[in-house]
mmCIF file of C-alpha atoms in Angstrom:
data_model
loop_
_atom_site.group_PDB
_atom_site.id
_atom_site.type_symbol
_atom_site.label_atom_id
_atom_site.label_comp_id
_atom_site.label_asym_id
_atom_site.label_seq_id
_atom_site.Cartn_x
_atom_site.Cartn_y
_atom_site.Cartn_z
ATOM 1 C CA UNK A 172 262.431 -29.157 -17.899
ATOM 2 C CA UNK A 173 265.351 -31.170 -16.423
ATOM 3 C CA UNK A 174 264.601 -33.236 -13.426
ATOM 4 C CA UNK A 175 267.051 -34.500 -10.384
ATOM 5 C CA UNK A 176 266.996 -37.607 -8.920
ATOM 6 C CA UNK A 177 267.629 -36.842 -5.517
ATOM 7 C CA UNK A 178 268.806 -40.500 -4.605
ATOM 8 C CA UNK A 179 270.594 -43.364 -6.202
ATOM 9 C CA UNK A 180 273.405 -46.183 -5.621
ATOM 10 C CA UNK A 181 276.108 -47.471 -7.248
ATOM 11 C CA UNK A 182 278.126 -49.919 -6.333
ATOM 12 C CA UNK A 183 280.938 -52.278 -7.360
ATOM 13 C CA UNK A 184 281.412 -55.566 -5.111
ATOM 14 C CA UNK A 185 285.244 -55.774 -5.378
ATOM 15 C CA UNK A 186 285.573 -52.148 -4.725
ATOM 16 C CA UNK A 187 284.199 -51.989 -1.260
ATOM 17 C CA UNK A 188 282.984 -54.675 1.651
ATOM 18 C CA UNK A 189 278.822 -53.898 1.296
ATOM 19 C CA UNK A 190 276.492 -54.918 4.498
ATOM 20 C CA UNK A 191 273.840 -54.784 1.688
ATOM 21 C CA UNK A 192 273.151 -56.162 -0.185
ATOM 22 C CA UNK A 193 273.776 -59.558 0.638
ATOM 23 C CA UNK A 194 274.838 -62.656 -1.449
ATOM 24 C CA UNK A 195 270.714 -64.130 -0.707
ATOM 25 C CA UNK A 196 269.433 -61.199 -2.907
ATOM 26 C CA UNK A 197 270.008 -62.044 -6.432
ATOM 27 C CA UNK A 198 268.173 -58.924 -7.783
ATOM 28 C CA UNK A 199 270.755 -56.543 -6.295
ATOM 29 C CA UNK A 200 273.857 -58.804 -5.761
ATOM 30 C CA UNK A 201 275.425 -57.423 -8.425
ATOM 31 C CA UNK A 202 277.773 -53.890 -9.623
ATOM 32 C CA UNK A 203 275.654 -51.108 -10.378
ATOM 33 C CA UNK A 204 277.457 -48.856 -12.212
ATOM 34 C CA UNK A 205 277.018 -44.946 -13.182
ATOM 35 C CA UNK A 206 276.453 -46.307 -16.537
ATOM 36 C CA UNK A 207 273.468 -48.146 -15.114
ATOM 37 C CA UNK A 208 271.948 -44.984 -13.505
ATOM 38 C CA UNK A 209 272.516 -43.173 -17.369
ATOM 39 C CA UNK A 210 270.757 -45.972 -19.521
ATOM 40 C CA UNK A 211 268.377 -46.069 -16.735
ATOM 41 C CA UNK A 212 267.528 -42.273 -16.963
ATOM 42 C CA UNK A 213 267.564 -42.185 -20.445
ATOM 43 C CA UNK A 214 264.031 -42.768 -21.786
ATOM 44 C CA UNK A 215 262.972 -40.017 -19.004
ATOM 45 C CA UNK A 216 263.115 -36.497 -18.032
ATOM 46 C CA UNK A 217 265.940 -36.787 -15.237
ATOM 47 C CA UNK A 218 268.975 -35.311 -16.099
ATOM 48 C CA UNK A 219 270.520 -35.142 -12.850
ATOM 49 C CA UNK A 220 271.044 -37.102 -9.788
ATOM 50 C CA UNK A 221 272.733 -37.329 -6.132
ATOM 51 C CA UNK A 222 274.636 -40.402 -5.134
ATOM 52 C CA UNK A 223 273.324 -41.532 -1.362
ATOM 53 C CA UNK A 224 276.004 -43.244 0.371
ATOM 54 C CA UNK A 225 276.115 -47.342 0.652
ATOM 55 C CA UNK A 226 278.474 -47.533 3.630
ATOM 56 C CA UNK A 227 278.982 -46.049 6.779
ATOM 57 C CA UNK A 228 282.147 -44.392 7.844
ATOM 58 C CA UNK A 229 283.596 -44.848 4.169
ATOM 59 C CA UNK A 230 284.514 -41.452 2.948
ATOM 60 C CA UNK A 231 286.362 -43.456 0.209
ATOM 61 C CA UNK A 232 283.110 -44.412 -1.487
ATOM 62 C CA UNK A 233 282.076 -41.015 -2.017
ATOM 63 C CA UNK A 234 285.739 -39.791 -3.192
ATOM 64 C CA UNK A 235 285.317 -42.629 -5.533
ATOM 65 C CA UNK A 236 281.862 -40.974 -7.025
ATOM 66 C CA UNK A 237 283.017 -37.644 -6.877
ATOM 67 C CA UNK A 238 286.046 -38.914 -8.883
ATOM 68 C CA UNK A 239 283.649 -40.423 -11.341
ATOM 69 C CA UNK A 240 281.117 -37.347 -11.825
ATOM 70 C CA UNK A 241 284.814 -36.060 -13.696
ATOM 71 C CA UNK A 242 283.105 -37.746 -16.652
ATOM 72 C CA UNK A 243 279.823 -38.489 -15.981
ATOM 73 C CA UNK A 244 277.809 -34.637 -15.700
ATOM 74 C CA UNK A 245 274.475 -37.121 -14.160
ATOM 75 C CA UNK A 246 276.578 -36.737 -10.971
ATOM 76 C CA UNK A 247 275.028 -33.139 -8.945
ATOM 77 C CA UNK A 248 275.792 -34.318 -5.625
ATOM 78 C CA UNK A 249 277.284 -36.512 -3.251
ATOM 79 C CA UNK A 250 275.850 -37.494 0.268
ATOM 80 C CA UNK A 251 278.852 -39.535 2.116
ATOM 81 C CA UNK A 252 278.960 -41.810 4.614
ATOM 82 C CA UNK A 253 281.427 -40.295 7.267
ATOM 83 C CA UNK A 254 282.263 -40.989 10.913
ATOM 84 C CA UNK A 255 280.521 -38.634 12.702
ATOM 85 C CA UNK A 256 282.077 -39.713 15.710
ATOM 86 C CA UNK A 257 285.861 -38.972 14.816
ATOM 87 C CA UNK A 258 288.104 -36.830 15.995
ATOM 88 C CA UNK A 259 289.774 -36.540 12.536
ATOM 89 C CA UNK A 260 285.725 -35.264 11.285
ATOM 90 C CA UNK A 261 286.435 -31.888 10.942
ATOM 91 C CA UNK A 262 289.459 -33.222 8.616
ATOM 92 C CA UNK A 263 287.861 -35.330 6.817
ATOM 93 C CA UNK A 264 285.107 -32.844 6.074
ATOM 94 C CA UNK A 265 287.068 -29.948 5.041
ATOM 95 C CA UNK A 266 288.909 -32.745 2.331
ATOM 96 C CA UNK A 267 285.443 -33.033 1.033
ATOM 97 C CA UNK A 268 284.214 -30.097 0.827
ATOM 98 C CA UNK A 269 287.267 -28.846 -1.417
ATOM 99 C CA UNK A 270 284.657 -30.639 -4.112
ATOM 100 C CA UNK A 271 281.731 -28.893 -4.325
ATOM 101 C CA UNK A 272 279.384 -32.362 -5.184
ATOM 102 C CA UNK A 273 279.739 -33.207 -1.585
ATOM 103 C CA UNK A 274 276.545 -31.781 0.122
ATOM 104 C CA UNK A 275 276.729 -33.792 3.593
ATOM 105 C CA UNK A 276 276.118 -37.022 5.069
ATOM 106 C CA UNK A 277 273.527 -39.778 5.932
ATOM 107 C CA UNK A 278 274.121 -42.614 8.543
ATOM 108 C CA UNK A 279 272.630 -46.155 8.380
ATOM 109 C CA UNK A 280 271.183 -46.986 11.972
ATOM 110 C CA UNK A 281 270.047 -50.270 11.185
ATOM 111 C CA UNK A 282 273.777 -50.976 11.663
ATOM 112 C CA UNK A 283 274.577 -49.110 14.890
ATOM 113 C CA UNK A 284 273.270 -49.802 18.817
ATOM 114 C CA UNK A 285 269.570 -48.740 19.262
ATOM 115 C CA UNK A 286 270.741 -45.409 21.135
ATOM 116 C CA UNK A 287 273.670 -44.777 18.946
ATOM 117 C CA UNK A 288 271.629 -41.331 17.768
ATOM 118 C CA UNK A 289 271.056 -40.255 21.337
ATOM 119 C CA UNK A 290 275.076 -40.153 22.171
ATOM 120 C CA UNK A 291 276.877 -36.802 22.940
ATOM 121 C CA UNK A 292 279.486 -37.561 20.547
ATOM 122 C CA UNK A 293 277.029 -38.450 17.775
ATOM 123 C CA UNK A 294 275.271 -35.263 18.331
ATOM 124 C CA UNK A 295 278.204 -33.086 18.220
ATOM 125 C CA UNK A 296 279.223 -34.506 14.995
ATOM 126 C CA UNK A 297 275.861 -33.466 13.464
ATOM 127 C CA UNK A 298 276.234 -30.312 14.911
ATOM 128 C CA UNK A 299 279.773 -29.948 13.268
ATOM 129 C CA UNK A 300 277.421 -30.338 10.010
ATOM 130 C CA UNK A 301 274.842 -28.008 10.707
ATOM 131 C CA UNK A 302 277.610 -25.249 11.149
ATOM 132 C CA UNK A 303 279.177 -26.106 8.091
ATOM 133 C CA UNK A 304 275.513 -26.290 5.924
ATOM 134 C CA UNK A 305 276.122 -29.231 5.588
ATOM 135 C CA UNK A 306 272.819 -31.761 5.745
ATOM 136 C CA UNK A 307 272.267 -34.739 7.650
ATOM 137 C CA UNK A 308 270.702 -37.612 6.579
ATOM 138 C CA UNK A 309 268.955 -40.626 8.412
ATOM 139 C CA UNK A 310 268.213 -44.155 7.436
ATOM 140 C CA UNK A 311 266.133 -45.607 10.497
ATOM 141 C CA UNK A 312 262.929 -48.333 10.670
ATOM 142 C CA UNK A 313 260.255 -46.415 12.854
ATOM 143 C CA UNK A 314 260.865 -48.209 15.991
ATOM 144 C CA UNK A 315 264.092 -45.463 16.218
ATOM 145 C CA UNK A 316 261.833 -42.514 15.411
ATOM 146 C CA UNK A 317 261.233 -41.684 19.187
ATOM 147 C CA UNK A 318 264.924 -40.761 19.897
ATOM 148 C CA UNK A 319 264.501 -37.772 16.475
ATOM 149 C CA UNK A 320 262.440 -35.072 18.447
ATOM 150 C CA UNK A 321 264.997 -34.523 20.700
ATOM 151 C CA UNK A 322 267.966 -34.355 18.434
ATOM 152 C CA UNK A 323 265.519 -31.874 16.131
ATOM 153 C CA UNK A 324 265.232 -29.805 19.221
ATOM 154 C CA UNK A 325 268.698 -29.748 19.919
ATOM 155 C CA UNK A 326 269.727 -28.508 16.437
ATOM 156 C CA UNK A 327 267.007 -26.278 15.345
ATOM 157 C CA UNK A 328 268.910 -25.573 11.797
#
């Protein structure tokens, strides 16, 4: 039985400007490449795996997997980081989804104002998602987990 890991990063430091991680963090201050994830994998029963977006608003990161699962068949999927918030989203979204890796988006709150989830515009680019199928992911610490109920109730997909 093949297994799918349903999150991993890559990354390459001259490539892109990365919040995280930071120069302090020798572990992970380094490129981690697709060919890390495969010699990583290979002693195991994953034979699959979905990249998880680094940066926010960067839909150039995940063109950059997508352009890299071409010769690497680990890649399954592609969550991007995407502006939610622009009025180019619907755009940008129906560039991606010409590739059929790219399976939606996740946002990183840590870098946004406390209420950034609870904004109108925010919400209607979810909702933009949810018509498409598209899923939504969330990277939040727990003190943002009281503003979630609402949005859940809002968009009931």
């Amino acid at each position: 039985m093949a297994y799918v890991d349903t999150h991993f990063h890559i990354w390459e430091l001259d490539r892109f400007e990365y919040s995280w991680p930071t120069k302090n963090d020798k572990t992970l201050f380094k490129n981690f490449q697709i060919e890390d994830i495969e010699e990583a994998v290979k002693a195991t029963p994953v034979k699959y795996a979905v990249f998880v977006q680094c940066l926010n608003n960067k839909p150039e990161e995940a063109k950059w997997v997508m352009e890299l699962a071409k010769n690497h068949s680990i890649i399954k999927g592609v969550v991007a980081g995407l502006d939610l918030t622009s009025t180019d989203l619907t755009k940008v979204l129906d560039d991606m989804q010409k590739n059929q890796l790219f399976k939606g988006c996740r946002h990183i709150l840590d870098f946004e104002d406390e209420k950034w989830i609870t904004r109108e515009d925010v919400f209607q680019g979810i909702k933009v998602l949810e018509d498409r199928g598209l899923t939504f992911d969330l990277l939040l610490r727990p003190h943002l987990l009281k503003y979630i109920p609402d949005l859940i109730r809002r968009l009931p997909k």
